[in-house]
PDB file of C-alpha atoms and ligand atoms in Angstrom:
ATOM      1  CA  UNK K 400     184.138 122.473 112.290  1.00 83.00           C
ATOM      2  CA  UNK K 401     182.291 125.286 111.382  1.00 94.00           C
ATOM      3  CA  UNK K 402     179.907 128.424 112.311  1.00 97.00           C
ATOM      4  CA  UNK K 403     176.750 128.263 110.295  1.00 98.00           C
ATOM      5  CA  UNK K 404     174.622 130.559 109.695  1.00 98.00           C
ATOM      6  CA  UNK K 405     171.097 131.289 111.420  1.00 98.00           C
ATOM      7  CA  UNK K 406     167.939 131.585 109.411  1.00 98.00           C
ATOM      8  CA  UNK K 407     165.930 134.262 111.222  1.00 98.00           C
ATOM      9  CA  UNK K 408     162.421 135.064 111.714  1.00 98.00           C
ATOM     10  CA  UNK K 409     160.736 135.093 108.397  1.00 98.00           C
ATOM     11  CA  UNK K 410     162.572 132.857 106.805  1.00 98.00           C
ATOM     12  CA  UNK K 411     159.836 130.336 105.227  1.00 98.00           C
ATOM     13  CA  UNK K 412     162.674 127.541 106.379  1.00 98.00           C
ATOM     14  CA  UNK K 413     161.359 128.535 110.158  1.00 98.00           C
ATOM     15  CA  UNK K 414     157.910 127.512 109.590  1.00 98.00           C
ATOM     16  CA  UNK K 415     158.384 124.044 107.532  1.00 98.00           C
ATOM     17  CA  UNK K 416     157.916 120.054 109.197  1.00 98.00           C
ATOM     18  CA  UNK K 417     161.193 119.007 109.113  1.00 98.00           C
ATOM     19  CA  UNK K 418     161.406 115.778 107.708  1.00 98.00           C
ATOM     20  CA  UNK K 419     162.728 112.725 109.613  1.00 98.00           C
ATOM     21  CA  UNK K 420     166.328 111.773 109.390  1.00 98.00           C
ATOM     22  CA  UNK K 421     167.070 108.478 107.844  1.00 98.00           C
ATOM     23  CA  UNK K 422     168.540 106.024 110.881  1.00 98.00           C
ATOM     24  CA  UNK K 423     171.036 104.871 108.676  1.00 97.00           C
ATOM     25  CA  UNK K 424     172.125 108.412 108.058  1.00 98.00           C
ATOM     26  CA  UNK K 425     173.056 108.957 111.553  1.00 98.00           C
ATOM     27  CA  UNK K 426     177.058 107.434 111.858  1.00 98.00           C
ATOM     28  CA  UNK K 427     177.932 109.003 108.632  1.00 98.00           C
ATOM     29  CA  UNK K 428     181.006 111.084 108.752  1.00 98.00           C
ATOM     30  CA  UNK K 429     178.665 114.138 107.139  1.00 98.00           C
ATOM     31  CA  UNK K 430     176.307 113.811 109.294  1.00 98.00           C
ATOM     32  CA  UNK K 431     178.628 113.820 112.381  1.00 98.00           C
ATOM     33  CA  UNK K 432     180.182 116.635 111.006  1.00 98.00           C
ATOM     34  CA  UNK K 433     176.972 118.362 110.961  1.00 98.00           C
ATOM     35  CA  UNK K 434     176.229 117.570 114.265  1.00 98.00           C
ATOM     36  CA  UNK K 435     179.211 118.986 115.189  1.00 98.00           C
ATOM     37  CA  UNK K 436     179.094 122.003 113.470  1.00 98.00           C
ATOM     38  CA  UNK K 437     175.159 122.500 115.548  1.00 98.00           C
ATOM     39  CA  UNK K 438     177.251 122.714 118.875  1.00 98.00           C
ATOM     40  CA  UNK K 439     179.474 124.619 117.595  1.00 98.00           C
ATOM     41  CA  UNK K 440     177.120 127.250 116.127  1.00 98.00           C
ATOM     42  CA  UNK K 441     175.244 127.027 119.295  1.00 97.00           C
ATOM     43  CA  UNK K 442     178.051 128.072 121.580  1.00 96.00           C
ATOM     44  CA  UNK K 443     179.481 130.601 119.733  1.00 96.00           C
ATOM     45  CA  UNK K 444     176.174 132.426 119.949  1.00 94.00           C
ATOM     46  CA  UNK K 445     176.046 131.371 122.941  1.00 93.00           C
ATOM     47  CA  UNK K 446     172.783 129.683 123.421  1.00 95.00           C
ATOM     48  CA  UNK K 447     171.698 126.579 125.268  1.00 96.00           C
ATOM     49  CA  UNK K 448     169.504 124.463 122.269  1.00 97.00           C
ATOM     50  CA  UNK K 449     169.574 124.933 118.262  1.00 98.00           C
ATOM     51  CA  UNK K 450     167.334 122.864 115.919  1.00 98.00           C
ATOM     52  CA  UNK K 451     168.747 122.112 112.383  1.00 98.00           C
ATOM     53  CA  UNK K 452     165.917 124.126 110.517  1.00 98.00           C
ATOM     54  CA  UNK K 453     167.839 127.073 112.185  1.00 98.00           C
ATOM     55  CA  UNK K 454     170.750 126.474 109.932  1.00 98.00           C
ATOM     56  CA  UNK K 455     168.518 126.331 107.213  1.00 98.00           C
ATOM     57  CA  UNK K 456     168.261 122.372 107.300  1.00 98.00           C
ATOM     58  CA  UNK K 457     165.063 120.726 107.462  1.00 98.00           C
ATOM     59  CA  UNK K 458     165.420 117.677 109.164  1.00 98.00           C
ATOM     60  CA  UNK K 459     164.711 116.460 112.568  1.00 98.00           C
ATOM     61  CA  UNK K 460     168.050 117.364 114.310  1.00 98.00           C
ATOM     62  CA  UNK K 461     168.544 119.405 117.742  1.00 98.00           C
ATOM     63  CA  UNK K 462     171.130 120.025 119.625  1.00 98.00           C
ATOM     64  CA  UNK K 463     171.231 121.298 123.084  1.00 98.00           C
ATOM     65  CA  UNK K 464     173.095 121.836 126.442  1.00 97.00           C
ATOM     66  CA  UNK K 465     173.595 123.830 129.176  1.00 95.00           C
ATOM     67  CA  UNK K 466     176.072 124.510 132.255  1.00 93.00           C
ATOM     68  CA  UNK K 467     175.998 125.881 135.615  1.00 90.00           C
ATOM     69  CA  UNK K 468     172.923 124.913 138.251  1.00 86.00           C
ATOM     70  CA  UNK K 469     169.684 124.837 136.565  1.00 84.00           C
ATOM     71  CA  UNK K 470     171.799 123.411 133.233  1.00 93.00           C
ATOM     72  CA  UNK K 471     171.662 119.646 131.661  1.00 95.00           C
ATOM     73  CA  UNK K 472     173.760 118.073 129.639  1.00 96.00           C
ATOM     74  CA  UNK K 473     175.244 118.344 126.060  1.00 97.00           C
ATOM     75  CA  UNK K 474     172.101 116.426 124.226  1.00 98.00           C
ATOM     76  CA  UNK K 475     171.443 115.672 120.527  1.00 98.00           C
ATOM     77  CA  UNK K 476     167.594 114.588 119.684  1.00 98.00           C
ATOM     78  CA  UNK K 477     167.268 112.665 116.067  1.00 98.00           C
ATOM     79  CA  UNK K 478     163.627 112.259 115.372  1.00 98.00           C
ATOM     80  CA  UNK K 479     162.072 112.839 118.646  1.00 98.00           C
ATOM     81  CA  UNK K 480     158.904 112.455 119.851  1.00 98.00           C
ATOM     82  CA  UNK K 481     157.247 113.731 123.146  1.00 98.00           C
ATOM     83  CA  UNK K 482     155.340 110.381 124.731  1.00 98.00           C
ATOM     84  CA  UNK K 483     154.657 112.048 128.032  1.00 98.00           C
ATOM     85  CA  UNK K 484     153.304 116.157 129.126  1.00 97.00           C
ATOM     86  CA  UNK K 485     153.213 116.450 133.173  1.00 96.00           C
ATOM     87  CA  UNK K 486     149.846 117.937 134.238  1.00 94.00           C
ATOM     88  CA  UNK K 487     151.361 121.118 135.567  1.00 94.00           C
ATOM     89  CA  UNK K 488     152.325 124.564 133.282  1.00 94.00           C
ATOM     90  CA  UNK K 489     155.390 126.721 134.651  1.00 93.00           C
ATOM     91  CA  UNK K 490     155.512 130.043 132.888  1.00 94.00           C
ATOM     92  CA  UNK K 491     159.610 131.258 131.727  1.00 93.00           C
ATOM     93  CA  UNK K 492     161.130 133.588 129.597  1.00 94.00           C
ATOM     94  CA  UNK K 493     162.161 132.442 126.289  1.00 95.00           C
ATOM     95  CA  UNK K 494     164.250 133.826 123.679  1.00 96.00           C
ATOM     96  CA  UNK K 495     165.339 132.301 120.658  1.00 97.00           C
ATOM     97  CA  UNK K 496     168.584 132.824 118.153  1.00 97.00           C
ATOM     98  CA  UNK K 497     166.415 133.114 115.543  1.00 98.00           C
ATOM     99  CA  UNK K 498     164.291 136.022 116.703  1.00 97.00           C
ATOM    100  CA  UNK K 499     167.049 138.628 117.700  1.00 96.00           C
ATOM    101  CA  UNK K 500     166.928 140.969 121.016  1.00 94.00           C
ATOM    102  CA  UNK K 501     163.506 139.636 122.309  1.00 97.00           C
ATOM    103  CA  UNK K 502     162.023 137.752 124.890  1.00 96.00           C
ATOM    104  CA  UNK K 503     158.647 136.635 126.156  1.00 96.00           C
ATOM    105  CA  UNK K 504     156.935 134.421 128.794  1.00 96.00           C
ATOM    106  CA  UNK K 505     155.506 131.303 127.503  1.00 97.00           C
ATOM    107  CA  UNK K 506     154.157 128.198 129.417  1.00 96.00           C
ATOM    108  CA  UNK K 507     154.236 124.866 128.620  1.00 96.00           C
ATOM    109  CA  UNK K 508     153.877 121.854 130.765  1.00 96.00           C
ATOM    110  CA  UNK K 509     156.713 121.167 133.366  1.00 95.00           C
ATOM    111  CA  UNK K 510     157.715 117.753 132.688  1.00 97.00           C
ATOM    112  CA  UNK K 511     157.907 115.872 129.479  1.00 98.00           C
ATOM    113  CA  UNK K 512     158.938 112.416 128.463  1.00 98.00           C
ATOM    114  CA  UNK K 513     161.029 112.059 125.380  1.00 98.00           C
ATOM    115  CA  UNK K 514     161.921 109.083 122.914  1.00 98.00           C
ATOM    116  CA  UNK K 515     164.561 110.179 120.527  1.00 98.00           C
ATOM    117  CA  UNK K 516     167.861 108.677 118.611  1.00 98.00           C
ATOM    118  CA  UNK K 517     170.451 109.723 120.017  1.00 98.00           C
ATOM    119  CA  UNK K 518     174.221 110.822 117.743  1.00 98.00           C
ATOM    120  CA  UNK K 519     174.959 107.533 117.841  1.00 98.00           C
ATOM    121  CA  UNK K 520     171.487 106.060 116.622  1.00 98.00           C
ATOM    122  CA  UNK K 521     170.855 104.451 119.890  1.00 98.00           C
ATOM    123  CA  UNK K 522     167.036 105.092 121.333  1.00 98.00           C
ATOM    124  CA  UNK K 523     167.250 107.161 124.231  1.00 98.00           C
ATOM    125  CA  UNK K 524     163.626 107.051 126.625  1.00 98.00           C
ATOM    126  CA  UNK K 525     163.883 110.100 129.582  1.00 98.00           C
ATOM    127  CA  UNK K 526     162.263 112.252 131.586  1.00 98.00           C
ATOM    128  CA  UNK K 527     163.400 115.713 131.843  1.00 97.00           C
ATOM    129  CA  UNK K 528     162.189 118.859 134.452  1.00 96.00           C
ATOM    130  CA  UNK K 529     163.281 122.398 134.514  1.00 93.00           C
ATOM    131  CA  UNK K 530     165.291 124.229 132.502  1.00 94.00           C
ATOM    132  CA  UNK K 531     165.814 120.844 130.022  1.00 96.00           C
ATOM    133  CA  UNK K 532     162.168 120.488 129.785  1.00 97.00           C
ATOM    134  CA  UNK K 533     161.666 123.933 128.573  1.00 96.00           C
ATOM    135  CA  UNK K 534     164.445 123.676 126.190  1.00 97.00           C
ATOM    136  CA  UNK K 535     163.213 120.234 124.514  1.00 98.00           C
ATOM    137  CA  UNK K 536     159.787 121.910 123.735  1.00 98.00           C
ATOM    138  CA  UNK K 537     161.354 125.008 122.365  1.00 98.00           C
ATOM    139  CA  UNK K 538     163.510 123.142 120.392  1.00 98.00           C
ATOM    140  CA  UNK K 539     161.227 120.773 119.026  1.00 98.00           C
ATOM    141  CA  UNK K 540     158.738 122.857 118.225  1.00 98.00           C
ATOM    142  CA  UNK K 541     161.037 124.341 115.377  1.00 98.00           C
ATOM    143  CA  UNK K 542     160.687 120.836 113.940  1.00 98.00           C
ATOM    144  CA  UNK K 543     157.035 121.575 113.133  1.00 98.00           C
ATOM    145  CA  UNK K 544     157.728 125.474 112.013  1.00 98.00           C
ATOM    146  CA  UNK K 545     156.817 127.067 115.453  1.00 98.00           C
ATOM    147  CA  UNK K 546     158.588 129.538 117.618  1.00 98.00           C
ATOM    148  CA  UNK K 547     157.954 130.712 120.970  1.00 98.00           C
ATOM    149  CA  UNK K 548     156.149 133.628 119.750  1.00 98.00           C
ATOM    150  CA  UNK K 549     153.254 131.492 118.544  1.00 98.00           C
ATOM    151  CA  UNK K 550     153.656 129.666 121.847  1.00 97.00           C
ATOM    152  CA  UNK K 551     152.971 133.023 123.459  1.00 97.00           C
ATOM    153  CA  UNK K 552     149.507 133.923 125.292  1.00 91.00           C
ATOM    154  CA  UNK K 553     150.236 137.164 126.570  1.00 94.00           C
ATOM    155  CA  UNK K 554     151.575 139.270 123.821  1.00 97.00           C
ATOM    156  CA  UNK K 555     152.132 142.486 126.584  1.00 97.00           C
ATOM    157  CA  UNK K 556     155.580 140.561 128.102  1.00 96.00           C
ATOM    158  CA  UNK K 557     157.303 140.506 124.383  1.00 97.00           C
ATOM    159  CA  UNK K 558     160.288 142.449 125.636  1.00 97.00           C
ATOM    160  CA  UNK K 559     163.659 143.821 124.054  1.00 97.00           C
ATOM    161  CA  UNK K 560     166.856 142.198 125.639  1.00 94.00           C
ATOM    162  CA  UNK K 561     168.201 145.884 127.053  1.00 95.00           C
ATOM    163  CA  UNK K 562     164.153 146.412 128.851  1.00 96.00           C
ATOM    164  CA  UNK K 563     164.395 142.893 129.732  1.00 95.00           C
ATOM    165  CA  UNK K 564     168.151 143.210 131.673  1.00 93.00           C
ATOM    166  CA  UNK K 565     166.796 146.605 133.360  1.00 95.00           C
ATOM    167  CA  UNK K 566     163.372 145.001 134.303  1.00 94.00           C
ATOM    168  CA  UNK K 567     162.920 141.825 134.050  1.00 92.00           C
ATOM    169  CA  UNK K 568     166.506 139.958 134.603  1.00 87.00           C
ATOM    170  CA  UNK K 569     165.342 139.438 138.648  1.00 84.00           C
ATOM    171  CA  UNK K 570     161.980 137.919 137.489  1.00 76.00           C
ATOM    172  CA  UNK K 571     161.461 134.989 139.513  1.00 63.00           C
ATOM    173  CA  UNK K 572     160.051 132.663 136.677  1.00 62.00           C
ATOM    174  CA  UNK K 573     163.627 134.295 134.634  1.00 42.00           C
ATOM    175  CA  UNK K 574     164.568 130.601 133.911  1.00 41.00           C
ATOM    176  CA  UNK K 575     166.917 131.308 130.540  1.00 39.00           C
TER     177      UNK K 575
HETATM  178 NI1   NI Z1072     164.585 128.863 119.047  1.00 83.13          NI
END
């Protein structure tokens, strides 16, 4: 296994459409290895999603996971595709490992349905709430070159992690 390294903001790879993986691709040992290496990366940051373009690989790969009460499980999302938005927004805080010390509220729709391939290159078909839907969308949307920042409609709560630990920490909508 292996740390990789994080392409940050600016870095044209942030804002390309990752292309689709190959299903057949999926069970190779390079490819497992890869996936491997995503979790890894991911924990050692820590953080609770990373999307392959962050490691400065194109393709339609995230990983993500999360422990403790609001958390989900340790999830990897080949190709997916949102099939489903709930009809209500809920506003959070997001930060992302490729945009370092800063945070913002963004707010997406609170429920999402997902069809992805899973590490195994099974279909997987869910629902997911919370914490796990906010994560999917944040993630995914680095498949298509976005990041929360463009997801953003009030610029005035961009906030630098110290400001957002003395201030902000306690927020009720404080999801991440
Ligand atoms: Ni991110």
């Amino acid at each position: 296994m292996a740390i990789l390294t994080i392409a940050k903001l600016g870095n044209p790879v942030l804002r390309q459409m990752a292309a689709k993986v190959d299903p057949r691709d999926i069970r190779t040992k390079e490819m497992q290895r890869f996936i491997d290496d995503l979790f890894e990366t991911m924990l050692d940051e820590p953080g609770i999603g990373l999307a392959s373009p962050q490691v400065s690989r194109s393709i339609q790969l995230v990983v993500m996971g999360c422990e403790g009460d609001d958390g989900f499980p340790q999830t990897v999302l080949i190709n997916p595709k949102i099939v489903f938005y709930g009809p209500q927004q809920v506003e959070n805080w997001e930060g992302c490992l490729s945009v370092d010390g800063l945070r913002g509220k963004v707010t997406r729709p609170s429920v999402v349905r997902v069809q992805a391939l899973d590490r195994d290159g099974k279909s997987m078909d869910f629902e997911a709430t919370g914490l796990y839907a906010v994560c999917i969308q944040h993630e995914m949307d680095h498949l298509i070159g976005k990041l929360f920042l463009d997801r953003m409609t009030d610029m005035s709560t961009l906030t630098q992690l110290a400001e957002f630990d003395q201030y902000w920490r306690h927020d009720p909508v404080s999801a991440i």
